[in-house]
């Protein structure tokens, strides 16, 4: 029996040292063929070309897509942060713009009061802000932030941008209530500036919805008074100083008695948007005595 192959019952075995020798020779031959020829490289390369390369290309495309998405997310995050910052700047600019508009409007009103102050420079005046008013669209009665501590008294005349506003009707320590010429209970002795014809101006809140108030008892024997003529306070008024502009004639009609005329006039003051006023501290009686 061969010393290499031994029979043991029905089985054949090869000694381990011979098996190791055979495998070593086989590996040596295969290594030599691999390094010296492309016998195995060509099938392997073909397999790689059909399987590995497409897989690598797919992985590369997925990686590129993920990289682009990452860059886009970073850009979106940056844009969101910039948007928040820009929105804060916009809000700050809106606040600044609102304040500037308010200051501009206030400056314009104060300039008008300054011009009015110069226009009636023969009177002493105190500036005041309106802090409250009665319900309604018009400043028929309102409260100002100056009072007895500032030298104010009842019946002192109040003027604003266009002319006569009304008179002080109640005084507190640091506040005063003003009744305007458009109030229903107001009556002012007046005259036309062009002809000095006398008339009575009466408040009418209902008529103020059309932007006018009533006048009556106009004695115009020469028919010289026409629409557009200016109306000022009369020297015969017991509470109002003379020659303060009240408004202009809007419409004029002859009364049934054919002796007097009546109609409507447009107030010189915007009684819908009052904020600051001037209070004339000279009283009518004091002015007459002087």
C-alpha atoms as one frame of an Amber mdcrd trajectory, in Angstrom:
protein
   0.000   0.000   0.000   1.169   3.462  -0.819   2.812   5.333   2.028   1.001
   8.426   0.956  -2.519   7.168   0.770  -3.609   4.903   3.498  -6.789   2.980
   3.586  -8.565   2.853   6.886 -11.640   0.812   6.582 -13.563   2.423   3.677
 -11.901   5.851   3.938  -8.722   7.201   2.356  -6.539   9.776   4.052  -3.536
  11.860   3.038  -0.971  12.724   5.623  -1.008  16.372   6.659   2.543  17.140
   5.619   1.872  15.994   2.064  -1.376  17.955   1.899   0.390  21.092   3.128
   3.122  20.593   0.549   0.597  20.282  -2.295  -1.328  23.386  -1.230   1.886
  25.369  -0.899   2.941  24.436  -4.426  -0.490  25.328  -5.757  -0.434  28.742
  -4.121   3.070  29.355  -5.412   2.022  28.517  -8.962  -1.076  30.757  -8.720
   0.975  33.650  -7.378   3.465  33.269 -10.167   0.692  33.263 -12.756  -0.921
  36.358 -11.156   2.272  38.410 -11.170   3.499  37.264 -14.577   0.256  37.160
 -16.593  -3.206  38.848 -16.666  -4.972  35.521 -16.731  -7.018  36.405 -13.658
  -6.953  40.184 -13.989  -9.100  40.370 -17.095 -12.123  38.537 -15.676 -11.708
  40.428 -12.409 -11.488  43.791 -14.153 -14.531  42.950 -16.220 -16.457  42.051
 -13.084 -15.335  45.281 -11.425 -16.364  47.282 -14.496 -19.886  45.903 -14.408
 -20.441  45.825 -10.677 -18.088  48.019  -8.672 -17.792  51.061 -10.975 -21.559
  51.726 -11.277 -21.852  51.289  -7.527 -19.034  53.769  -6.953 -20.642  56.212
  -9.407 -23.928  55.927  -7.540 -22.202  56.493  -4.227 -20.426  59.527  -5.731
 -23.693  61.025  -7.002 -25.386  60.477  -3.653 -22.410  62.057  -1.903 -22.503
  65.058  -4.249 -26.267  65.470  -3.725 -25.850  65.283   0.055 -23.011  67.810
  -0.118 -25.157  70.223  -2.148 -28.082  69.788   0.262 -25.746  70.483   3.153
 -24.475  73.665   1.482 -28.051  74.724   0.738 -29.090  74.116   4.355 -26.143
  76.179   5.557 -27.133  78.982   3.147 -30.787  78.772   4.231 -29.731  79.018
   7.877 -27.561  82.028   7.078 -30.403  83.643   5.112 -32.832  83.066   7.982
 -30.401  84.657  10.430 -29.866  87.586   8.048 -33.646  87.904   7.593 -34.147
  88.116  11.365 -31.412  90.750  11.587 -32.866  92.718   8.657 -36.365  92.517
  10.141 -35.054  93.964  13.402 -33.409  96.783  11.444 -36.665  97.408   9.548
 -38.612  97.556  12.831 -36.081  99.994  14.287 -36.247 102.146  11.153 -40.052
 102.126  11.269 -39.970 103.326  14.878 -37.426 106.008  14.006 -39.469 107.055
  10.966 -42.643 107.272  13.063 -40.862 109.397  15.655 -39.451 111.650  12.935
 -42.914 112.078  11.406 -44.354 112.922  14.812 -41.574 115.404  15.472 -42.069
 116.916  12.014 -45.819 117.289  12.597 -45.217 118.781  16.038 -42.621 121.184
  14.634 -45.086 122.275  11.956 -47.778 122.924  14.580 -45.369 124.830  16.801
 -44.280 126.963  13.849 -47.928 127.822  13.214 -48.347 128.763  16.885 -45.195
 130.854  16.699 -46.547 132.687  13.671 -49.854 133.165  15.483 -47.980 134.471
  18.513 -46.278 137.045  16.319 -49.573 137.886  14.627 -51.158 138.797  17.995
 -47.996 140.150  19.591 -49.904 142.838  21.481 -51.273 140.156  23.849 -49.477
 138.101  26.495 -49.869 134.363  25.952 -49.165 130.972  27.542 -48.748 127.790
  25.497 -50.674 124.680  26.550 -51.288 121.120  25.374 -54.695 119.484  25.156
 -54.831 116.509  27.547 -58.517 115.523  27.331 -61.682 116.295  25.421 -65.382
 115.452  25.512 -66.733 112.616  23.403 -67.333 113.302  19.732 -65.341 114.160
  16.651 -64.905 117.841  17.465 -63.012 119.752  20.113 -66.112 121.579  21.353
 -64.902 121.409  24.964 -61.514 120.143  26.112 -58.985 120.257  28.957 -55.493
 121.756  28.776 -52.436 121.161  30.991 -52.200 124.694  32.394 -54.265 126.195
  35.206 -54.407 128.704  38.059 -50.785 127.991  38.994 -49.841 129.293  35.536
 -51.958 132.441  35.897 -55.009 131.231  33.960 -58.475 132.578  34.771 -62.007
 131.998  33.553 -62.909 133.868  30.310 -59.347 134.104  29.055 -59.322 133.777
  25.252 -57.784 130.721  23.589 -56.343 130.743  20.074 -54.720 128.142  17.824
 -53.221 127.846  14.353 -55.905 129.705  12.436 -57.406 132.058  14.990 -59.987
 131.978  17.799 -60.638 128.643  19.503 -62.804 129.737  22.429 -62.452 130.793
  26.046 -61.492 129.274  29.389 -64.687 128.200  31.156 -63.268 126.421  34.231
 -59.900 126.521  35.991 -58.139 124.050  38.291 -54.710 124.222  39.933 -52.863
 122.716  36.942 -55.616 122.328  34.359 -58.332 124.344  32.674 -61.416 123.564
  30.613 -61.952 125.405  27.334 -65.315 125.917  25.624 -64.817 126.466  21.916
 -66.784 128.730  19.582 -68.314 125.678  17.863 -70.044 124.451  21.041 -73.830
 124.645  20.910 -74.001 127.078  23.864 -71.365 129.445  22.436 -72.153 132.946
  21.151 -69.553 135.465  20.030 -70.072 139.119  19.110 -68.204 139.584  15.824
 -67.816 141.861  12.848 -66.801 141.598   9.229 -63.241 142.727   8.682 -63.928
 144.510   5.395 -66.968 146.588   6.384 -67.052 146.328  10.207 -70.690 145.240
  10.058 -71.617 143.452  13.290 -73.041 139.949  13.604 -73.356 137.099  16.119
 -71.508 133.817  15.624 -73.224 130.817  17.238 -71.779 127.355  17.768 -73.514
 124.484  15.969 -72.050 120.992  16.280 -74.585 119.626  13.813 -73.490 122.146
  11.187 -69.841 121.319  11.922 -70.359 118.008  10.117 -70.398 120.196   6.998
 -67.422 122.214   8.271 -69.412 125.381   9.117 -71.057 127.183  12.038 -73.921
 129.648  12.068 -73.971 133.425  12.130 -76.966 135.728  12.440 -78.083 139.320
  12.985 -75.733 140.655  10.336 -76.643 144.244   9.526 -75.449 144.798   5.974
 -77.405 147.757   4.687 -74.947 148.345   1.826 -74.992 144.682   0.709 -71.213
 144.760   0.778 -70.629 141.494   2.632 -69.965 138.522   0.356 -68.756 134.938
   0.680 -65.078 134.803   1.569 -65.084 137.899   3.772 -63.207 137.462   7.052
 -65.037 137.623  10.373 -63.222 138.713  13.568 -64.192 139.302  17.177 -65.900
 142.611  17.826 -64.837 145.331  20.255 -68.320 145.205  21.815 -67.868 141.623
  23.057 -67.771 141.405  26.853 -65.480 138.337  26.950 -63.470 138.240  23.736
 -60.607 140.529  22.820 -61.104 142.410  19.525 -59.865 141.546  16.029 -59.183
 137.841  16.557 -60.012 135.900  13.408 -63.019 133.580  13.739 -63.490 132.452
  10.151 -64.758 133.416   6.698 -68.275 133.849   5.304 -69.382 130.618   3.616
 -72.989 131.384   2.661 -75.168 134.445   3.307 -78.951 134.837   3.141 -81.365
 137.685   3.776 -83.697 137.138   6.731 -87.501 137.335   6.287 -87.552 140.717
   8.061 -85.405 142.191   5.234 -83.359 143.982   7.889 -80.701 141.415   8.815
 -78.851 138.553   7.203 -77.749 135.143   8.415 -75.876 132.166   7.108 -72.817
 130.057   7.770 -69.118 130.712   8.118 -66.098 128.417   7.917 -64.052 128.450
  11.152 -60.410 129.468  10.846 -59.339 126.701  13.256 -59.320 122.989  12.454
 -61.467 121.783  15.356 -60.906 118.152  14.456 -57.123 118.042  14.948 -56.242
 120.372  17.811 -53.259 119.445  19.991 -51.652 122.685  21.216 -53.193 126.095
  21.910 -52.193 129.547  23.121 -54.053 131.094  26.042 -54.142 134.899  26.017
 -53.623 135.948  29.637 -54.891 139.483  29.009 -58.523 139.793  30.106 -60.996
 141.905  28.132 -61.673 144.219  31.071 -57.970 144.689  31.761 -57.278 145.384
  28.098 -60.033 148.038  27.986 -58.719 149.675  31.148 -55.242 149.808  29.677
